[in-house]
Tab-separated table of C-alpha atoms and ligand atoms in Angstrom:
chain	number	residue	atom	x	y	z
A	1	MET	CA	-2.114	5.499	-28.575
A	2	THR	CA	-0.664	3.296	-26.057
A	3	GLU	CA	1.004	-0.034	-26.190
A	4	LEU	CA	-0.422	-2.793	-24.061
A	5	ALA	CA	1.855	-5.905	-24.184
A	6	ALA	CA	2.349	-9.006	-21.971
A	7	SER	CA	5.655	-9.029	-19.959
A	8	SER	CA	7.386	-12.335	-20.284
A	9	ALA	CA	7.974	-12.505	-16.685
A	10	ASP	CA	4.337	-12.353	-15.134
A	11	ARG	CA	2.101	-12.132	-18.264
A	12	THR	CA	0.794	-8.663	-16.692
A	13	PRO	CA	0.195	-5.859	-19.047
A	14	VAL	CA	3.146	-3.153	-19.464
A	15	TRP	CA	1.907	0.235	-20.275
A	16	GLN	CA	4.477	2.134	-22.446
A	17	TRP	CA	3.517	5.718	-23.814
A	18	PRO	CA	4.712	5.010	-27.665
A	19	ARG	CA	5.906	8.731	-28.260
A	20	GLU	CA	9.412	8.608	-28.355
A	21	GLY	CA	12.287	10.477	-26.964
A	22	ARG	CA	13.348	12.049	-23.472
A	23	ILE	CA	10.483	13.652	-21.344
A	24	ARG	CA	11.586	16.168	-18.775
A	25	PRO	CA	9.747	15.867	-15.651
A	26	GLY	CA	7.517	18.782	-14.928
A	27	SER	CA	6.935	19.599	-18.667
A	28	ASP	CA	3.562	19.271	-20.600
A	29	GLU	CA	4.505	16.125	-22.088
A	30	HIS	CA	5.430	14.659	-18.501
A	31	ARG	CA	1.690	15.821	-17.493
A	32	LEU	CA	0.307	13.818	-20.468
A	33	LEU	CA	2.541	10.802	-19.453
A	34	PHE	CA	1.489	10.413	-15.948
A	35	CYS	CA	-2.017	11.093	-16.348
A	36	ARG	CA	-2.365	8.766	-19.516
A	37	MET	CA	-0.601	6.102	-17.232
A	38	LEU	CA	-3.423	6.340	-14.744
A	39	LEU	CA	-6.331	6.746	-17.271
A	40	GLU	CA	-5.278	4.157	-19.515
A	41	THR	CA	-4.263	1.516	-17.363
A	42	PHE	CA	-7.609	1.317	-15.566
A	43	ASP	CA	-9.159	-1.846	-14.994
A	44	PRO	CA	-12.991	-2.132	-15.014
A	45	TYR	CA	-13.466	-5.190	-12.725
A	46	LYS	CA	-16.788	-4.940	-10.682
A	47	PRO	CA	-16.860	-5.695	-7.157
A	48	ALA	CA	-20.437	-6.966	-7.088
A	49	ILE	CA	-19.430	-9.861	-9.460
A	50	ILE	CA	-16.339	-11.071	-7.772
A	51	PRO	CA	-16.708	-14.730	-7.190
A	52	TRP	CA	-15.764	-15.221	-3.434
A	53	PRO	CA	-14.014	-18.601	-2.943
A	54	THR	CA	-15.473	-20.893	-0.330
A	55	LEU	CA	-12.468	-21.264	2.293
A	56	ALA	CA	-11.247	-24.426	4.295
A	57	PRO	CA	-12.229	-23.671	8.153
A	58	ASP	CA	-8.286	-22.947	8.824
A	59	ALA	CA	-8.180	-20.417	5.837
A	60	LEU	CA	-11.203	-18.797	7.047
A	61	ALA	CA	-10.088	-18.663	10.616
A	62	ARG	CA	-6.559	-16.942	9.338
A	63	LEU	CA	-8.791	-14.468	7.475
A	64	THR	CA	-11.205	-13.516	9.993
A	65	GLY	CA	-8.452	-13.496	12.777
A	66	LEU	CA	-6.501	-10.399	11.027
A	67	PRO	CA	-6.867	-7.558	13.315
A	68	PHE	CA	-7.053	-4.617	10.628
A	69	TRP	CA	-10.127	-5.059	8.381
A	70	ASP	CA	-11.945	-2.036	10.010
A	71	ILE	CA	-8.724	0.097	9.577
A	72	ALA	CA	-8.514	-0.863	6.123
A	73	VAL	CA	-12.180	0.030	5.417
A	74	GLU	CA	-11.665	3.273	6.989
A	75	THR	CA	-8.402	4.088	5.348
A	76	GLU	CA	-9.973	3.541	1.745
A	77	LEU	CA	-12.978	5.622	2.728
A	78	HIS	CA	-10.779	8.728	3.963
A	79	THR	CA	-8.138	7.957	1.071
A	80	SER	CA	-11.137	8.307	-1.564
A	81	LYS	CA	-12.767	11.324	-0.044
A	82	ASN	CA	-9.347	13.205	0.310
A	83	MET	CA	-8.471	12.439	-3.275
A	84	GLN	CA	-12.023	13.646	-4.345
A	85	ALA	CA	-11.421	16.915	-2.571
A	86	ILE	CA	-8.392	17.712	-4.342
A	87	ALA	CA	-9.893	16.683	-7.598
A	88	ASP	CA	-12.671	18.935	-7.031
A	89	THR	CA	-10.121	21.973	-6.605
A	90	THR	CA	-7.712	20.989	-9.501
A	91	ARG	CA	-8.431	23.180	-12.447
A	92	ASP	CA	-6.387	21.219	-15.075
A	93	PRO	CA	-9.116	18.992	-16.494
A	94	LEU	CA	-6.832	16.083	-17.404
A	95	ILE	CA	-5.169	16.009	-14.028
A	96	ARG	CA	-8.659	16.463	-12.351
A	97	GLU	CA	-10.015	13.393	-14.451
A	98	ALA	CA	-7.015	11.388	-13.426
A	99	ILE	CA	-7.340	11.956	-9.588
A	100	ALA	CA	-11.008	11.560	-9.954
A	101	LEU	CA	-10.588	8.177	-11.199
A	102	ASN	CA	-7.937	7.283	-8.439
A	103	ALA	CA	-10.805	8.674	-5.859
A	104	PHE	CA	-13.185	6.227	-7.652
A	105	GLU	CA	-10.735	3.242	-7.440
A	106	GLU	CA	-10.278	4.023	-3.578
A	107	ARG	CA	-14.122	3.891	-3.314
A	108	ARG	CA	-14.059	0.470	-4.988
A	109	HIS	CA	-11.417	-0.860	-2.745
A	110	LYS	CA	-13.747	0.093	0.064
A	111	THR	CA	-16.362	-1.819	-1.655
A	112	VAL	CA	-14.341	-4.991	-2.256
A	113	LEU	CA	-13.400	-4.908	1.319
A	114	GLU	CA	-17.047	-4.534	2.409
A	115	ASN	CA	-18.290	-7.025	0.250
A	116	MET	CA	-15.808	-9.599	1.531
A	117	ILE	CA	-16.165	-8.979	5.114
A	118	ARG	CA	-19.981	-9.548	4.618
A	119	PHE	CA	-19.430	-12.727	2.731
A	120	TYR	CA	-16.849	-14.316	5.149
A	121	GLY	CA	-18.819	-13.077	8.262
A	122	ILE	CA	-15.977	-10.950	9.801
A	123	ALA	CA	-17.006	-8.535	12.526
A	124	ILE	CA	-15.835	-4.945	12.161
A	125	GLU	CA	-16.462	-1.624	13.532
A	126	PRO	CA	-15.211	0.974	10.981
A	127	ASP	CA	-15.517	4.602	12.147
A	128	GLU	CA	-17.039	6.141	8.885
A	129	SER	CA	-16.679	9.887	10.073
A	130	PHE	CA	-15.002	12.151	7.838
A	131	VAL	CA	-14.172	15.806	8.294
A	132	PRO	CA	-13.570	17.598	4.527
A	133	PRO	CA	-10.017	18.451	4.629
A	134	PRO	CA	-9.632	22.517	4.963
A	135	ASP	CA	-6.510	22.552	2.690
A	136	PRO	CA	-6.792	19.717	0.128
A	137	GLU	CA	-3.372	20.056	-1.357
A	138	TRP	CA	-1.953	19.321	1.953
A	139	SER	CA	-4.394	16.490	2.598
A	140	TYR	CA	-3.558	15.021	-0.858
A	141	LEU	CA	0.140	15.307	-0.176
A	142	CYS	CA	-0.191	13.541	3.283
A	143	THR	CA	-2.413	10.726	1.730
A	144	GLY	CA	0.035	10.432	-1.239
A	145	TYR	CA	2.855	9.893	1.026
A	146	GLY	CA	1.172	7.819	3.104
A	147	GLU	CA	0.243	5.322	0.243
A	148	CYS	CA	3.816	5.420	-0.615
A	149	PHE	CA	4.674	3.811	2.704
A	150	ASP	CA	1.654	1.457	2.949
A	151	SER	CA	2.008	0.268	-0.472
A	152	PHE	CA	5.707	-0.742	-0.263
A	153	PHE	CA	4.870	-2.817	2.590
A	154	ALA	CA	1.488	-4.424	1.386
A	155	PHE	CA	3.582	-5.457	-1.755
A	156	GLY	CA	5.874	-7.512	0.173
A	157	LEU	CA	3.063	-8.778	2.423
A	158	PHE	CA	1.018	-9.866	-0.507
A	159	ARG	CA	4.053	-11.909	-1.976
A	160	LEU	CA	4.603	-13.862	1.310
A	161	ALA	CA	0.881	-14.509	1.789
A	162	LYS	CA	0.934	-15.921	-1.996
A	163	ASP	CA	4.085	-17.947	-1.540
A	164	SER	CA	3.238	-19.199	1.969
A	165	GLY	CA	-0.377	-20.285	0.905
A	166	PHE	CA	-1.534	-17.942	3.770
A	167	PHE	CA	-4.502	-17.290	1.450
A	168	PRO	CA	-5.555	-19.629	-1.074
A	169	PRO	CA	-4.845	-18.887	-4.878
A	170	GLU	CA	-8.306	-17.779	-5.583
A	171	LEU	CA	-8.513	-14.968	-2.731
A	172	ILE	CA	-4.930	-13.759	-4.325
A	173	GLU	CA	-6.337	-13.750	-7.635
A	174	VAL	CA	-9.164	-11.365	-6.260
A	175	PHE	CA	-6.887	-8.868	-4.494
A	176	GLU	CA	-4.092	-8.692	-7.057
A	177	PRO	CA	-5.869	-5.920	-9.197
A	178	VAL	CA	-6.503	-3.824	-5.812
A	179	ILE	CA	-2.779	-4.190	-5.117
A	180	GLN	CA	-1.628	-3.130	-8.585
A	181	GLU	CA	-3.940	-0.261	-8.452
A	182	GLU	CA	-2.099	1.127	-5.460
A	183	ALA	CA	1.105	0.740	-7.513
A	184	ARG	CA	-0.284	2.940	-9.954
A	185	HIS	CA	-1.485	5.373	-7.501
A	186	ILE	CA	1.860	5.847	-5.790
A	187	LEU	CA	3.506	6.222	-9.329
A	188	PHE	CA	0.792	8.827	-10.222
A	189	PHE	CA	1.138	10.536	-6.997
A	190	VAL	CA	5.015	11.078	-7.313
A	191	ASN	CA	4.781	12.373	-10.644
A	192	TRP	CA	1.885	14.774	-9.763
A	193	ALA	CA	4.052	16.308	-7.208
A	194	VAL	CA	7.393	16.774	-9.426
A	195	TYR	CA	5.070	18.451	-11.816
A	196	ALA	CA	3.057	20.376	-9.360
A	197	GLN	CA	6.293	21.781	-7.761
A	198	ALA	CA	7.693	22.444	-11.451
A	199	GLN	CA	4.853	24.615	-12.537
A	200	ARG	CA	5.046	26.905	-9.897
A	201	ASN	CA	6.766	30.238	-9.938
A	202	VAL	CA	10.486	29.795	-9.013
A	203	PHE	CA	9.993	31.830	-6.005
A	204	VAL	CA	7.571	29.620	-4.557
A	205	ARG	CA	8.776	26.245	-5.292
A	206	PRO	CA	10.980	25.872	-2.284
A	207	ALA	CA	7.636	26.552	-0.444
A	208	PHE	CA	6.018	23.383	-2.024
A	209	ALA	CA	9.318	21.459	-1.832
A	210	GLY	CA	8.960	22.270	1.929
A	211	ARG	CA	5.440	21.047	2.261
A	212	ARG	CA	6.354	17.790	0.178
A	213	PHE	CA	9.005	17.100	2.688
A	214	ALA	CA	6.947	17.848	5.658
A	215	ALA	CA	4.020	15.572	4.406
A	216	LEU	CA	6.642	12.567	3.973
A	217	ALA	CA	8.324	13.359	7.374
A	218	THR	CA	5.066	13.269	9.366
A	219	ARG	CA	3.762	9.994	7.619
A	220	ALA	CA	7.167	8.351	8.184
A	221	TRP	CA	7.148	9.467	11.890
A	222	LYS	CA	3.716	8.092	12.298
A	223	ARG	CA	4.573	4.850	10.995
A	224	MET	CA	7.879	4.629	13.366
A	225	LYS	CA	5.780	5.555	15.852
A	226	PHE	CA	3.015	2.826	15.038
A	227	ALA	CA	5.840	0.222	14.919
A	228	LYS	CA	7.101	0.980	18.641
A	229	GLY	CA	3.449	0.162	19.681
A	230	GLY	CA	1.957	3.718	19.546
A	231	VAL	CA	-1.115	4.732	17.467
A	232	GLY	CA	-1.220	8.168	16.088
A	233	PRO	CA	-4.079	10.735	16.534
A	234	LYS	CA	-7.306	10.388	14.517
A	235	THR	CA	-7.617	14.003	13.780
A	236	GLY	CA	-6.374	16.284	10.926
A	237	ALA	CA	-5.512	15.955	7.336
A	238	GLY	CA	-4.520	12.276	6.240
A	239	SER	CA	-5.944	11.193	9.711
A	240	GLU	CA	-6.798	7.903	8.623
A	241	LEU	CA	-3.362	7.282	8.616
A	242	GLY	CA	-2.842	7.959	11.975
A	243	LYS	CA	-3.774	4.298	12.417
A	244	ASN	CA	-1.713	2.875	9.512
A	245	ASN	CA	-1.267	-0.137	7.609
A	246	GLY	CA	2.290	0.099	6.702
A	247	ALA	CA	4.099	-0.615	10.025
A	248	MET	CA	1.167	-2.958	10.702
A	249	THR	CA	2.542	-4.979	7.827
A	250	ILE	CA	6.066	-5.044	9.206
A	251	GLU	CA	4.507	-6.693	12.197
A	252	GLY	CA	2.051	-8.962	10.387
A	253	ARG	CA	4.895	-10.418	8.325
A	254	ASN	CA	5.499	-13.470	10.676
A	255	PHE	CA	1.574	-14.101	10.489
A	256	VAL	CA	1.424	-14.411	6.574
A	257	ALA	CA	4.881	-15.977	6.486
A	258	GLY	CA	4.127	-19.111	7.739
A	259	GLY	CA	6.772	-21.544	9.608
A	260	GLU	CA	9.787	-19.889	9.999
A	261	PRO	CA	10.146	-16.623	11.735
A	262	LEU	CA	11.132	-13.781	9.019
A	263	THR	CA	13.790	-11.150	9.845
A	264	ILE	CA	12.967	-7.611	8.942
A	265	LYS	CA	16.243	-7.685	6.651
A	266	ARG	CA	14.465	-10.394	4.585
A	267	PHE	CA	11.119	-8.807	4.702
A	268	MET	CA	12.524	-5.669	3.510
A	269	LYS	CA	14.336	-7.349	0.488
A	270	ILE	CA	11.026	-8.886	-0.575
A	271	CYS	CA	9.421	-5.569	-0.038
A	272	LEU	CA	12.116	-4.055	-2.439
A	273	ALA	CA	12.034	-6.900	-5.276
A	274	GLU	CA	8.247	-6.542	-5.357
A	275	ASN	CA	8.190	-2.928	-5.416
A	276	GLU	CA	10.516	-2.987	-8.344
A	277	ARG	CA	8.756	-5.600	-10.079
A	278	ARG	CA	5.242	-3.689	-10.005
A	279	MET	CA	6.854	-0.641	-11.128
A	280	ALA	CA	8.354	-2.053	-14.233
A	281	ARG	CA	5.071	-2.620	-15.692
A	282	TYR	CA	5.150	1.244	-16.659
A	283	ASP	CA	6.869	3.491	-18.937
A	284	PRO	CA	10.670	4.030	-17.539
A	285	ARG	CA	10.424	7.856	-18.046
A	286	LEU	CA	8.048	8.030	-15.216
A	287	VAL	CA	9.434	9.288	-11.943
A	288	ARG	CA	9.484	6.345	-9.455
A	289	PRO	CA	8.527	6.466	-5.659
A	290	MET	CA	11.985	6.141	-4.274
A	291	ALA	CA	11.479	7.287	-0.580
A	292	MET	CA	11.226	3.718	0.707
A	293	PRO	CA	13.793	2.325	-1.477
A	294	ARG	CA	16.280	4.885	-1.022
A	295	LEU	CA	15.739	4.590	3.035
A	296	LEU	CA	15.838	0.948	3.022
A	297	ARG	CA	18.953	0.628	1.030
A	298	ALA	CA	20.738	2.944	2.926
A	299	ALA	CA	19.406	1.109	6.451
A	300	MET	CA	20.011	-2.644	4.785
A	301	PRO	CA	23.447	-2.867	6.376
A	302	PHE	CA	22.018	-2.100	9.735
A	303	LEU	CA	18.889	-4.047	9.317
A	304	GLY	CA	20.747	-7.635	9.943
A	305	LEU	CA	20.870	-6.255	13.558
A	306	VAL	CA	17.083	-6.063	13.957
A	307	LYS	CA	14.986	-9.235	14.512
B	1	FE2	FE1	-6.842	1.650	-1.787
B	2	FE2	FE1	-4.649	3.938	-3.479
């Protein structure tokens, strides 16, 4: 049984596995911990009954003017398909069930976005073509690390949008479960990666570690290229992230902050704080996604030099 309690800070449920004691990453207990976290924190909301709020003309113009809705729909589609592909090839029934749930939630994100786009009359042209990945594991590694980057920035951007009133509270409320689901997804993914590596024969572990690093590095590189104004190719595993959300959200910070321009350093501090707050809702024995927080903490002294 798990314990669902309300955190005093934000009244959101906190998931804690009642089994006590240390859990060794890569052990069978660890497998139970990260799979149960995802399965037991499932939020059964139904996109079809979301009450889309009527927006004032200025809020509607801000929403429809955002340039990334087609990319967002494409990303959810490709992420769900890549996740379903790895679920279909996973032998462990519990891990398969958890990844299939993740794929379902990505499809549901797409439905939420499509319903919103229809309701507010936003014009989009998503490219819905998809080539099944020849190597589902590599594709999942790319998709997972891509989500780690994108979600980290999305957490900060969402906080900014909430505080600045860029979106009305009713709309923020609708998207809150979607954003929190991304926190669960990246938490699950990094734990899966640690477990999958530990389960391999000691002689092939370095090869898997190399794949993890390569997937992380390619995702980071694509985001840096995008931040400089380039757009990555739209082919290959995890290709939906060639046009990515992470760097776009860095650029989008001034859109949603309203008023004073926001420095990159301040924005990164908000992302770090939000990342910590969202991750604090889950059992502390789970491995945390640390790529972005570590990178940013190291870069923090230099970020003051960037506008
Ligand atoms: Fe998603
Ligand atoms: Fe996700």
